């Protein structure tokens, strides 16, 4: 794909849309838009524009479409698969100025908002009205709702409430042509042709730019109980996960943390938490509802399963401060890994009951290739974040042998009935693995869809799959 560099004349036209104040082209101004949270990758855009309306986004996109300029849509830059990296330069359209929470419609349990709203701001605003928006990725304090839509985001509560796919009713989208459409209706049901809303969710900015989002809300449960269960092995912890559901219990969160991850968080956050010798893995289990009596009953049932599965100890968080400390431990895991070692992160997901085989296999592959990994994640969803760490690995092996090891991890994941990413997306860093999961027919269908929306290939090129020749 041949793209046009942004010349002075095009720059002037961009400035005529977003103004001098909201158009960046100097090195020092574009720097922060040249990376996201994915490893250490850096790609500089030529120009960054911060639109304030769908009409401005549309004008920018129309201009790029006319001149064949690559566009990289960007949210808060918290992505972990390189989706927001402007790998071909061009124009970054960052949604940070489109951050209005337009309406909370309490009659219909819906909210309408712009894509640059920080996820936690939505969660907090609806909580004040006794409502729950349950999609809360670890980076909820900084990530944007638009980025969550682009990645089909999840978070710890997916196990009970589902991913963002269950909560998006309708999207306003600027297509690669510059035209603006609504993808669906503000209704709970949609049996009216192809579901473009669902197609847009998880499309990683390759089909258009979301400029408004309508989300579904639900009543917020009044009570919760949080427990930390410890195990002597990763496999014992992972085995207990599916048993909890088989016993008829659905926690609101069921997270897995490996010992080393907890050790690193303790070091990173300087927290007071004693790691008992011989404990290798933890499950963080939350139940929620409106009646404490029912929750205690649920915890009793879960405890029986834990005991049957060789659980060593269960710590009950009594106060909201204790709960927050435990949740913080889990949420800080990604950043603490990053601060401790050079790493590569994979977002494997398998049917829940295959989790013990997945983690065992990952460790065996690591032993064969000479790498260590720190695993944690949403065990209740079978979603394991595998952080491969460079510690103890030579530069030579890291640069040349690791790829084969990662390929084996994905092969194992796929063989166990899983897929390449549960919630972080394919983006730039996982696209070469797509053929491990999808055959040529499947990939050709994806290319076909891309081509219908974006025949010139300007919208987030080089993400999800390599552009067809
Ligand atoms: O930045 C995030 O929200 C992603 C990290 C996340 O998947 C996690 O579970 O820790
Ligand atoms: Zn996660």
Tab-separated table of C-alpha atoms and ligand atoms in Angstrom:
chain	number	residue	atom	x	y	z
A	1	UNK	CA	0.000	0.000	0.000
A	2	UNK	CA	1.469	3.371	-1.072
A	3	UNK	CA	0.704	6.265	1.239
A	4	UNK	CA	1.187	10.000	0.689
A	5	UNK	CA	3.346	11.956	3.129
A	6	UNK	CA	1.634	14.956	4.737
A	7	UNK	CA	2.970	18.031	2.906
A	8	UNK	CA	2.616	21.684	3.915
A	9	UNK	CA	-0.555	22.109	1.908
A	10	UNK	CA	-2.272	19.107	3.578
A	11	UNK	CA	-1.034	20.249	6.999
A	12	UNK	CA	-2.677	23.630	6.374
A	13	UNK	CA	-5.932	21.869	5.536
A	14	UNK	CA	-5.716	19.793	8.749
A	15	UNK	CA	-5.109	22.994	10.728
A	16	UNK	CA	-8.136	24.556	9.045
A	17	UNK	CA	-10.210	21.729	10.608
A	18	UNK	CA	-8.768	21.368	14.126
A	19	UNK	CA	-7.004	24.735	14.470
A	20	UNK	CA	-3.389	25.463	15.521
A	21	UNK	CA	-4.181	24.665	19.169
A	22	UNK	CA	-5.402	21.136	18.444
A	23	UNK	CA	-2.994	20.166	15.653
A	24	UNK	CA	0.482	18.941	16.584
A	25	UNK	CA	3.389	18.437	14.193
A	26	UNK	CA	6.483	19.481	16.160
A	27	UNK	CA	8.686	16.687	17.507
A	28	UNK	CA	8.138	17.580	21.166
A	29	UNK	CA	4.349	17.689	20.712
A	30	UNK	CA	3.925	14.429	18.782
A	31	UNK	CA	6.236	12.390	21.046
A	32	UNK	CA	3.518	11.209	23.445
A	33	UNK	CA	1.426	9.898	20.545
A	34	UNK	CA	4.236	7.701	19.217
A	35	UNK	CA	3.817	4.820	21.686
A	36	UNK	CA	1.206	3.041	23.773
A	37	UNK	CA	1.626	0.568	26.660
A	38	UNK	CA	2.857	-2.169	24.336
A	39	UNK	CA	6.422	-3.165	25.125
A	40	UNK	CA	8.900	-0.520	23.921
A	41	UNK	CA	7.625	0.134	20.419
A	42	UNK	CA	7.883	3.655	19.030
A	43	UNK	CA	6.488	4.988	15.734
A	44	UNK	CA	6.187	8.697	15.100
A	45	UNK	CA	3.116	10.150	13.434
A	46	UNK	CA	3.605	13.061	11.039
A	47	UNK	CA	0.688	15.007	12.469
A	48	UNK	CA	-1.689	14.582	15.427
A	49	UNK	CA	-5.165	16.131	15.411
A	50	UNK	CA	-7.500	16.426	18.391
A	51	UNK	CA	-11.037	16.808	17.019
A	52	UNK	CA	-13.927	17.988	19.168
A	53	UNK	CA	-16.856	16.714	17.107
A	54	UNK	CA	-17.901	13.956	14.714
A	55	UNK	CA	-17.996	16.598	11.975
A	56	UNK	CA	-14.344	17.463	12.564
A	57	UNK	CA	-13.408	13.763	12.554
A	58	UNK	CA	-15.342	13.377	9.321
A	59	UNK	CA	-13.562	16.312	7.667
A	60	UNK	CA	-10.152	14.931	8.713
A	61	UNK	CA	-10.978	11.462	7.426
A	62	UNK	CA	-12.349	12.780	4.144
A	63	UNK	CA	-9.131	14.716	3.604
A	64	UNK	CA	-6.987	11.645	4.328
A	65	UNK	CA	-9.150	9.505	2.092
A	66	UNK	CA	-8.760	11.958	-0.785
A	67	UNK	CA	-4.954	12.051	-0.429
A	68	UNK	CA	-4.329	8.431	0.642
A	69	UNK	CA	-2.935	9.369	4.047
A	70	UNK	CA	-2.854	6.664	6.745
A	71	UNK	CA	-4.955	7.383	9.841
A	72	UNK	CA	-4.316	5.900	13.278
A	73	UNK	CA	-7.263	6.409	15.633
A	74	UNK	CA	-6.146	6.774	19.241
A	75	UNK	CA	-7.735	6.762	22.661
A	76	UNK	CA	-5.743	7.029	25.886
A	77	UNK	CA	-2.836	4.931	24.596
A	78	UNK	CA	-3.214	2.205	27.232
A	79	UNK	CA	-3.420	-0.583	24.630
A	80	UNK	CA	-1.252	-3.686	24.925
A	81	UNK	CA	-1.205	-4.890	21.316
A	82	UNK	CA	0.118	-1.812	19.528
A	83	UNK	CA	-3.230	-0.878	17.984
A	84	UNK	CA	-2.604	2.851	18.438
A	85	UNK	CA	0.911	2.863	16.978
A	86	UNK	CA	1.132	4.983	13.806
A	87	UNK	CA	3.335	2.443	12.045
A	88	UNK	CA	3.055	4.228	8.676
A	89	UNK	CA	3.356	7.747	10.094
A	90	UNK	CA	0.469	9.793	8.728
A	91	UNK	CA	-2.233	11.314	10.901
A	92	UNK	CA	-3.102	10.278	14.436
A	93	UNK	CA	-6.679	11.240	15.303
A	94	UNK	CA	-6.767	11.262	19.072
A	95	UNK	CA	-10.136	11.333	20.806
A	96	UNK	CA	-8.988	12.914	24.088
A	97	UNK	CA	-10.994	16.136	23.533
A	98	UNK	CA	-14.225	14.253	22.841
A	99	UNK	CA	-14.816	13.394	26.483
A	100	UNK	CA	-18.375	14.433	27.266
A	101	UNK	CA	-20.762	12.170	29.147
A	102	UNK	CA	-23.760	13.399	27.166
A	103	UNK	CA	-26.665	11.769	28.957
A	104	UNK	CA	-27.584	9.179	31.567
A	105	UNK	CA	-31.077	8.018	30.631
A	106	UNK	CA	-32.413	6.506	33.862
A	107	UNK	CA	-35.773	5.628	32.289
A	108	UNK	CA	-34.132	3.301	29.773
A	109	UNK	CA	-31.005	2.392	31.771
A	110	UNK	CA	-28.686	3.754	29.086
A	111	UNK	CA	-25.967	6.353	28.782
A	112	UNK	CA	-24.716	8.224	25.720
A	113	UNK	CA	-21.156	9.437	25.733
A	114	UNK	CA	-18.216	10.487	23.609
A	115	UNK	CA	-15.359	8.031	23.069
A	116	UNK	CA	-12.779	10.027	25.052
A	117	UNK	CA	-14.616	9.547	28.373
A	118	UNK	CA	-12.352	7.767	30.874
A	119	UNK	CA	-14.003	4.440	31.693
A	120	UNK	CA	-13.927	5.031	35.445
A	121	UNK	CA	-15.681	8.390	35.019
A	122	UNK	CA	-18.601	6.565	33.405
A	123	UNK	CA	-18.571	3.871	36.120
A	124	UNK	CA	-18.570	6.497	38.900
A	125	UNK	CA	-21.216	8.722	37.308
A	126	UNK	CA	-23.706	5.882	36.888
A	127	UNK	CA	-22.873	4.437	40.341
A	128	UNK	CA	-24.109	7.713	41.873
A	129	UNK	CA	-27.502	6.834	40.404
A	130	UNK	CA	-27.390	3.269	41.760
A	131	UNK	CA	-26.417	1.841	38.358
A	132	UNK	CA	-23.621	-0.409	37.186
A	133	UNK	CA	-21.528	-0.296	34.035
A	134	UNK	CA	-19.539	-3.479	34.678
A	135	UNK	CA	-16.762	-3.287	32.046
A	136	UNK	CA	-13.775	-2.258	34.150
A	137	UNK	CA	-10.359	-3.067	32.659
A	138	UNK	CA	-7.373	-2.749	35.016
A	139	UNK	CA	-6.560	0.617	33.450
A	140	UNK	CA	-10.101	1.926	34.042
A	141	UNK	CA	-8.683	5.070	35.671
A	142	UNK	CA	-7.011	6.134	32.437
A	143	UNK	CA	-8.366	4.155	29.448
A	144	UNK	CA	-11.104	5.584	27.226
A	145	UNK	CA	-14.440	4.012	26.436
A	146	UNK	CA	-13.655	4.362	22.697
A	147	UNK	CA	-10.523	2.225	23.087
A	148	UNK	CA	-12.540	-0.304	25.081
A	149	UNK	CA	-15.015	-0.546	22.185
A	150	UNK	CA	-12.187	-0.917	19.670
A	151	UNK	CA	-10.707	-3.847	21.612
A	152	UNK	CA	-13.864	-5.591	22.813
A	153	UNK	CA	-12.578	-4.979	26.347
A	154	UNK	CA	-13.347	-7.018	29.401
A	155	UNK	CA	-11.954	-6.832	32.916
A	156	UNK	CA	-12.600	-8.819	36.094
A	157	UNK	CA	-16.403	-8.700	36.045
A	158	UNK	CA	-16.802	-10.336	32.630
A	159	UNK	CA	-17.284	-13.688	34.308
A	160	UNK	CA	-20.684	-12.597	35.625
A	161	UNK	CA	-21.656	-9.728	33.346
A	162	UNK	CA	-19.989	-10.346	29.970
A	163	UNK	CA	-17.614	-8.150	27.955
A	164	UNK	CA	-18.274	-4.737	26.470
A	165	UNK	CA	-20.048	-6.581	23.645
A	166	UNK	CA	-23.026	-7.047	25.964
A	167	UNK	CA	-23.186	-3.345	26.872
A	168	UNK	CA	-22.904	-1.458	23.599
A	169	UNK	CA	-26.293	-0.701	22.097
A	170	UNK	CA	-25.371	1.732	19.362
A	171	UNK	CA	-22.378	3.556	17.936
A	172	UNK	CA	-21.924	6.670	15.887
A	173	UNK	CA	-19.049	5.991	13.512
A	174	UNK	CA	-17.111	8.010	10.968
A	175	UNK	CA	-16.383	5.628	8.115
A	176	UNK	CA	-13.123	5.707	6.124
A	177	UNK	CA	-14.986	7.675	3.434
A	178	UNK	CA	-15.767	10.405	5.972
A	179	UNK	CA	-19.481	9.536	6.041
A	180	UNK	CA	-21.159	9.323	9.450
A	181	UNK	CA	-23.517	6.479	10.414
A	182	UNK	CA	-25.232	5.062	13.484
A	183	UNK	CA	-24.595	1.321	13.508
A	184	UNK	CA	-27.792	0.133	15.233
A	185	UNK	CA	-30.537	1.374	17.529
A	186	UNK	CA	-30.771	2.303	21.210
A	187	UNK	CA	-32.675	-0.906	21.843
A	188	UNK	CA	-31.983	-4.052	23.820
A	189	UNK	CA	-32.854	-6.200	20.819
A	190	UNK	CA	-31.689	-5.948	17.222
A	191	UNK	CA	-32.947	-8.288	14.565
A	192	UNK	CA	-32.706	-5.906	11.664
A	193	UNK	CA	-30.027	-6.953	9.233
A	194	UNK	CA	-26.309	-7.387	9.761
A	195	UNK	CA	-25.237	-6.185	13.194
A	196	UNK	CA	-22.710	-3.465	12.380
A	197	UNK	CA	-22.474	-2.503	16.052
A	198	UNK	CA	-20.994	-5.892	16.910
A	199	UNK	CA	-18.758	-5.748	13.826
A	200	UNK	CA	-17.383	-2.409	14.941
A	201	UNK	CA	-16.678	-3.673	18.488
A	202	UNK	CA	-13.235	-5.256	18.495
A	203	UNK	CA	-12.417	-3.984	14.997
A	204	UNK	CA	-9.441	-2.102	16.459
A	205	UNK	CA	-9.984	1.103	14.525
A	206	UNK	CA	-9.601	-0.623	11.156
A	207	UNK	CA	-13.171	0.036	9.940
A	208	UNK	CA	-13.906	3.536	11.203
A	209	UNK	CA	-13.692	5.919	14.144
A	210	UNK	CA	-16.307	5.775	16.885
A	211	UNK	CA	-17.559	9.246	17.779
A	212	UNK	CA	-20.493	8.411	20.101
A	213	UNK	CA	-21.312	5.403	22.220
A	214	UNK	CA	-24.621	4.301	23.719
A	215	UNK	CA	-24.157	1.847	26.591
A	216	UNK	CA	-26.548	-0.330	28.508
A	217	UNK	CA	-26.618	-0.022	32.311
A	218	UNK	CA	-27.884	-2.386	34.976
A	219	UNK	CA	-28.878	-1.975	38.643
A	220	UNK	CA	-25.823	-1.924	40.902
A	221	UNK	CA	-25.699	-4.734	43.464
A	222	UNK	CA	-25.533	-3.337	46.983
A	223	UNK	CA	-23.172	-5.799	48.642
A	224	UNK	CA	-20.054	-7.806	47.876
A	225	UNK	CA	-17.596	-10.140	49.563
A	226	UNK	CA	-13.985	-10.532	48.480
A	227	UNK	CA	-11.766	-13.517	49.288
A	228	UNK	CA	-8.156	-14.367	48.510
A	229	UNK	CA	-7.534	-18.119	48.264
A	230	UNK	CA	-3.984	-19.481	48.215
A	231	UNK	CA	-2.688	-22.670	46.584
A	232	UNK	CA	0.545	-24.653	46.453
A	233	UNK	CA	0.529	-24.824	42.655
A	234	UNK	CA	-0.761	-22.938	39.626
A	235	UNK	CA	-2.553	-26.024	38.425
A	236	UNK	CA	-4.398	-26.581	41.715
A	237	UNK	CA	-5.644	-22.977	41.625
A	238	UNK	CA	-6.676	-23.272	37.980
A	239	UNK	CA	-8.403	-26.621	38.588
A	240	UNK	CA	-10.537	-25.053	41.343
A	241	UNK	CA	-11.839	-22.438	38.897
A	242	UNK	CA	-14.074	-24.615	36.756
A	243	UNK	CA	-15.140	-26.605	39.855
A	244	UNK	CA	-16.644	-23.449	41.368
A	245	UNK	CA	-18.952	-23.045	38.377
A	246	UNK	CA	-19.712	-26.760	38.295
A	247	UNK	CA	-20.944	-26.360	41.880
A	248	UNK	CA	-23.497	-23.862	40.568
A	249	UNK	CA	-21.736	-20.703	41.750
A	250	UNK	CA	-21.060	-17.624	39.600
A	251	UNK	CA	-18.708	-15.180	41.288
A	252	UNK	CA	-18.711	-11.576	40.060
A	253	UNK	CA	-14.936	-11.875	39.629
A	254	UNK	CA	-12.561	-14.822	39.661
A	255	UNK	CA	-8.994	-13.748	39.070
A	256	UNK	CA	-5.759	-15.740	39.050
A	257	UNK	CA	-2.385	-14.414	40.215
A	258	UNK	CA	0.902	-16.230	40.155
A	259	UNK	CA	3.286	-15.841	43.118
A	260	UNK	CA	5.931	-13.948	41.175
A	261	UNK	CA	3.342	-11.403	40.016
A	262	UNK	CA	2.314	-10.799	43.623
A	263	UNK	CA	5.982	-10.528	44.672
A	264	UNK	CA	6.564	-7.882	42.024
A	265	UNK	CA	3.485	-5.880	42.994
A	266	UNK	CA	4.624	-5.946	46.634
A	267	UNK	CA	7.993	-4.576	45.530
A	268	UNK	CA	6.527	-2.065	43.060
A	269	UNK	CA	3.831	-0.696	45.355
A	270	UNK	CA	5.750	-1.192	48.628
A	271	UNK	CA	2.732	-2.884	50.163
A	272	UNK	CA	2.611	-4.825	53.408
A	273	UNK	CA	1.602	-8.334	52.398
A	274	UNK	CA	3.314	-11.475	53.691
A	275	UNK	CA	3.859	-14.175	51.118
A	276	UNK	CA	3.772	-17.547	52.851
A	277	UNK	CA	6.460	-20.071	51.841
A	278	UNK	CA	5.181	-22.775	49.525
A	279	UNK	CA	2.268	-20.717	48.174
A	280	UNK	CA	2.565	-20.451	44.415
A	281	UNK	CA	-0.781	-19.104	43.257
A	282	UNK	CA	-3.838	-17.146	44.347
A	283	UNK	CA	-7.454	-16.821	43.322
A	284	UNK	CA	-9.136	-13.514	44.050
A	285	UNK	CA	-12.834	-14.300	44.293
A	286	UNK	CA	-15.645	-11.786	44.593
A	287	UNK	CA	-19.355	-12.410	44.917
A	288	UNK	CA	-21.963	-9.660	44.781
A	289	UNK	CA	-25.690	-9.221	45.231
A	290	UNK	CA	-28.246	-7.433	47.369
A	291	UNK	CA	-28.416	-9.716	50.413
A	292	UNK	CA	-25.450	-10.439	52.668
A	293	UNK	CA	-27.108	-13.655	53.843
A	294	UNK	CA	-27.187	-14.982	50.307
A	295	UNK	CA	-23.595	-13.917	49.710
A	296	UNK	CA	-22.413	-15.720	52.851
A	297	UNK	CA	-24.200	-18.853	51.650
A	298	UNK	CA	-22.516	-18.495	48.266
A	299	UNK	CA	-19.115	-18.092	49.939
A	300	UNK	CA	-19.732	-21.243	52.000
A	301	UNK	CA	-20.407	-23.207	48.817
A	302	UNK	CA	-17.302	-21.782	47.176
A	303	UNK	CA	-15.249	-22.589	50.272
A	304	UNK	CA	-16.303	-26.239	50.095
A	305	UNK	CA	-15.021	-26.380	46.514
A	306	UNK	CA	-11.782	-24.634	47.471
A	307	UNK	CA	-11.139	-27.104	50.293
A	308	UNK	CA	-11.798	-30.034	47.980
A	309	UNK	CA	-9.205	-28.577	45.603
A	310	UNK	CA	-6.295	-28.300	47.964
A	311	UNK	CA	-6.715	-24.641	48.870
A	312	UNK	CA	-4.291	-23.770	51.680
A	313	UNK	CA	-5.891	-20.681	53.128
A	314	UNK	CA	-8.706	-18.196	52.497
A	315	UNK	CA	-8.338	-14.576	53.487
A	316	UNK	CA	-11.579	-12.626	53.778
A	317	UNK	CA	-11.316	-8.889	53.104
A	318	UNK	CA	-13.367	-7.311	55.904
A	319	UNK	CA	-13.132	-3.612	55.227
A	320	UNK	CA	-13.420	-1.596	52.061
A	321	UNK	CA	-9.764	-0.581	52.544
A	322	UNK	CA	-8.733	-4.268	52.557
A	323	UNK	CA	-10.833	-4.908	49.481
A	324	UNK	CA	-9.305	-1.958	47.676
A	325	UNK	CA	-5.791	-3.142	48.647
A	326	UNK	CA	-6.419	-6.609	47.183
A	327	UNK	CA	-7.952	-5.213	44.014
A	328	UNK	CA	-5.090	-2.800	43.697
A	329	UNK	CA	-2.670	-5.701	43.908
A	330	UNK	CA	-4.395	-7.373	40.992
A	331	UNK	CA	-4.785	-4.223	38.908
A	332	UNK	CA	-1.190	-3.115	39.369
A	333	UNK	CA	0.173	-6.429	38.124
A	334	UNK	CA	0.637	-5.326	34.488
A	335	UNK	CA	2.532	-2.148	35.422
A	336	UNK	CA	4.668	-3.906	38.023
A	337	UNK	CA	5.750	-6.547	35.489
A	338	UNK	CA	6.637	-3.767	33.076
A	339	UNK	CA	8.708	-1.966	35.706
A	340	UNK	CA	10.569	-5.147	36.708
A	341	UNK	CA	11.704	-6.606	33.437
A	342	UNK	CA	11.715	-6.387	29.667
A	343	UNK	CA	8.725	-8.487	28.749
A	344	UNK	CA	6.302	-9.594	26.054
A	345	UNK	CA	2.665	-10.000	26.899
A	346	UNK	CA	0.247	-12.512	25.401
A	347	UNK	CA	-3.481	-12.580	26.117
A	348	UNK	CA	-4.387	-16.261	25.764
A	349	UNK	CA	-7.940	-17.472	26.309
A	350	UNK	CA	-9.247	-21.040	26.436
A	351	UNK	CA	-12.482	-22.697	27.542
A	352	UNK	CA	-12.342	-22.314	31.326
A	353	UNK	CA	-11.841	-25.982	32.223
A	354	UNK	CA	-8.721	-26.140	30.000
A	355	UNK	CA	-6.918	-23.565	32.131
A	356	UNK	CA	-4.827	-26.110	34.110
A	357	UNK	CA	-3.520	-27.614	30.857
A	358	UNK	CA	-2.803	-24.161	29.464
A	359	UNK	CA	-0.713	-22.995	32.399
A	360	UNK	CA	1.123	-26.307	32.683
A	361	UNK	CA	1.903	-26.191	28.953
A	362	UNK	CA	3.097	-22.588	29.097
A	363	UNK	CA	5.572	-23.432	31.855
A	364	UNK	CA	6.813	-26.504	29.926
A	365	UNK	CA	7.312	-24.441	26.771
A	366	UNK	CA	9.133	-21.818	28.843
A	367	UNK	CA	11.440	-24.467	30.307
A	368	UNK	CA	12.279	-25.759	26.821
A	369	UNK	CA	12.995	-22.300	25.393
A	370	UNK	CA	14.650	-20.971	28.536
A	371	UNK	CA	12.172	-18.209	29.411
A	372	UNK	CA	10.236	-17.487	32.564
A	373	UNK	CA	6.710	-16.140	32.581
A	374	UNK	CA	4.469	-14.373	35.039
A	375	UNK	CA	0.843	-15.343	34.491
A	376	UNK	CA	-2.269	-13.724	35.869
A	377	UNK	CA	-5.693	-12.870	34.601
A	378	UNK	CA	-9.363	-13.536	34.417
A	379	UNK	CA	-9.409	-17.208	35.340
A	380	UNK	CA	-13.193	-17.314	35.426
A	381	UNK	CA	-13.165	-16.513	31.696
A	382	UNK	CA	-10.264	-18.875	30.917
A	383	UNK	CA	-8.317	-15.705	30.046
A	384	UNK	CA	-4.665	-15.823	31.071
A	385	UNK	CA	-2.297	-12.885	30.547
A	386	UNK	CA	1.088	-14.475	29.932
A	387	UNK	CA	3.960	-12.098	30.590
A	388	UNK	CA	7.151	-13.560	29.191
A	389	UNK	CA	10.049	-11.961	30.988
A	390	UNK	CA	13.561	-11.447	29.720
A	391	UNK	CA	15.206	-11.994	33.120
A	392	UNK	CA	17.867	-14.763	32.735
A	393	UNK	CA	17.543	-14.860	28.934
A	394	UNK	CA	20.380	-13.758	26.649
A	395	UNK	CA	19.766	-11.019	24.049
A	396	UNK	CA	20.497	-13.610	21.361
A	397	UNK	CA	17.817	-16.035	22.629
A	398	UNK	CA	15.344	-13.225	23.343
A	399	UNK	CA	15.704	-11.846	19.822
A	400	UNK	CA	15.892	-15.119	17.908
A	401	UNK	CA	14.429	-18.028	19.882
A	402	UNK	CA	11.511	-16.407	21.651
A	403	UNK	CA	9.236	-16.124	18.625
A	404	UNK	CA	9.157	-19.903	18.215
A	405	UNK	CA	8.262	-20.279	21.905
A	406	UNK	CA	5.427	-17.751	21.600
A	407	UNK	CA	4.199	-19.563	18.507
A	408	UNK	CA	4.058	-22.768	20.545
A	409	UNK	CA	2.060	-21.024	23.266
A	410	UNK	CA	-0.494	-19.926	20.696
A	411	UNK	CA	-0.567	-23.378	19.102
A	412	UNK	CA	-1.278	-24.869	22.504
A	413	UNK	CA	-3.984	-22.266	23.150
A	414	UNK	CA	-5.678	-22.989	19.836
A	415	UNK	CA	-5.376	-26.766	20.335
A	416	UNK	CA	-7.144	-26.378	23.673
A	417	UNK	CA	-10.050	-24.728	21.858
A	418	UNK	CA	-8.958	-21.173	22.614
A	419	UNK	CA	-7.931	-18.103	20.682
A	420	UNK	CA	-5.148	-15.542	20.363
A	421	UNK	CA	-6.560	-12.732	22.459
A	422	UNK	CA	-9.394	-12.464	24.956
A	423	UNK	CA	-9.435	-8.707	25.430
A	424	UNK	CA	-6.213	-6.988	24.372
A	425	UNK	CA	-6.721	-7.377	20.638
A	426	UNK	CA	-4.444	-8.425	17.796
A	427	UNK	CA	-3.150	-4.970	16.865
A	428	UNK	CA	0.354	-4.748	15.524
A	429	UNK	CA	2.157	-7.297	17.667
A	430	UNK	CA	-0.025	-10.404	17.270
A	431	UNK	CA	-1.071	-10.151	13.637
A	432	UNK	CA	1.484	-12.653	12.359
A	433	UNK	CA	-0.115	-15.343	14.531
A	434	UNK	CA	-3.579	-14.978	12.947
A	435	UNK	CA	-3.044	-17.940	10.570
A	436	UNK	CA	-2.519	-20.189	13.627
A	437	UNK	CA	-6.170	-19.664	14.487
A	438	UNK	CA	-7.887	-18.766	11.217
A	439	UNK	CA	-7.640	-20.560	7.891
A	440	UNK	CA	-7.169	-18.782	4.563
A	441	UNK	CA	-10.937	-18.663	3.900
A	442	UNK	CA	-11.584	-17.004	7.239
A	443	UNK	CA	-8.808	-14.457	6.749
A	444	UNK	CA	-10.036	-13.726	3.204
A	445	UNK	CA	-13.494	-12.955	4.655
A	446	UNK	CA	-11.906	-10.514	7.109
A	447	UNK	CA	-9.978	-8.861	4.268
A	448	UNK	CA	-13.218	-8.685	2.280
A	449	UNK	CA	-14.987	-6.867	5.135
A	450	UNK	CA	-12.067	-4.467	5.500
A	451	UNK	CA	-12.193	-3.780	1.777
A	452	UNK	CA	-15.906	-2.949	1.783
A	453	UNK	CA	-15.425	-0.357	4.526
A	454	UNK	CA	-11.994	0.908	3.571
A	455	UNK	CA	-11.092	0.176	-0.068
A	456	UNK	CA	-8.101	2.528	0.072
A	457	UNK	CA	-6.752	0.877	3.229
A	458	UNK	CA	-6.180	4.152	5.092
A	459	UNK	CA	-7.828	3.283	8.426
A	460	UNK	CA	-5.307	1.951	10.943
A	461	UNK	CA	-3.300	0.086	8.287
A	462	UNK	CA	-1.034	-2.789	9.299
A	463	UNK	CA	-3.163	-3.801	12.289
A	464	UNK	CA	-4.985	-7.098	12.884
A	465	UNK	CA	-3.660	-8.572	9.649
A	466	UNK	CA	-1.252	-7.540	6.954
A	467	UNK	CA	-3.092	-5.644	4.231
A	468	UNK	CA	-3.875	-7.736	1.167
A	469	UNK	CA	-1.504	-7.101	-1.736
B	1	LIG	O1	-4.438	-2.006	30.939
B	1	LIG	C1	-5.350	-2.824	31.080
B	1	LIG	O2	-6.484	-2.522	31.465
B	1	LIG	C2	-5.049	-4.224	30.672
B	1	LIG	C3	-4.368	-5.074	31.702
B	1	LIG	C4	-5.396	-6.069	32.022
B	1	LIG	O3	-5.810	-6.844	30.973
B	1	LIG	C5	-5.271	-6.807	33.300
B	1	LIG	O4	-6.101	-7.680	33.468
B	1	LIG	O5	-4.429	-6.490	34.151
B	2	LIG	ZN1	-7.032	-8.316	31.713
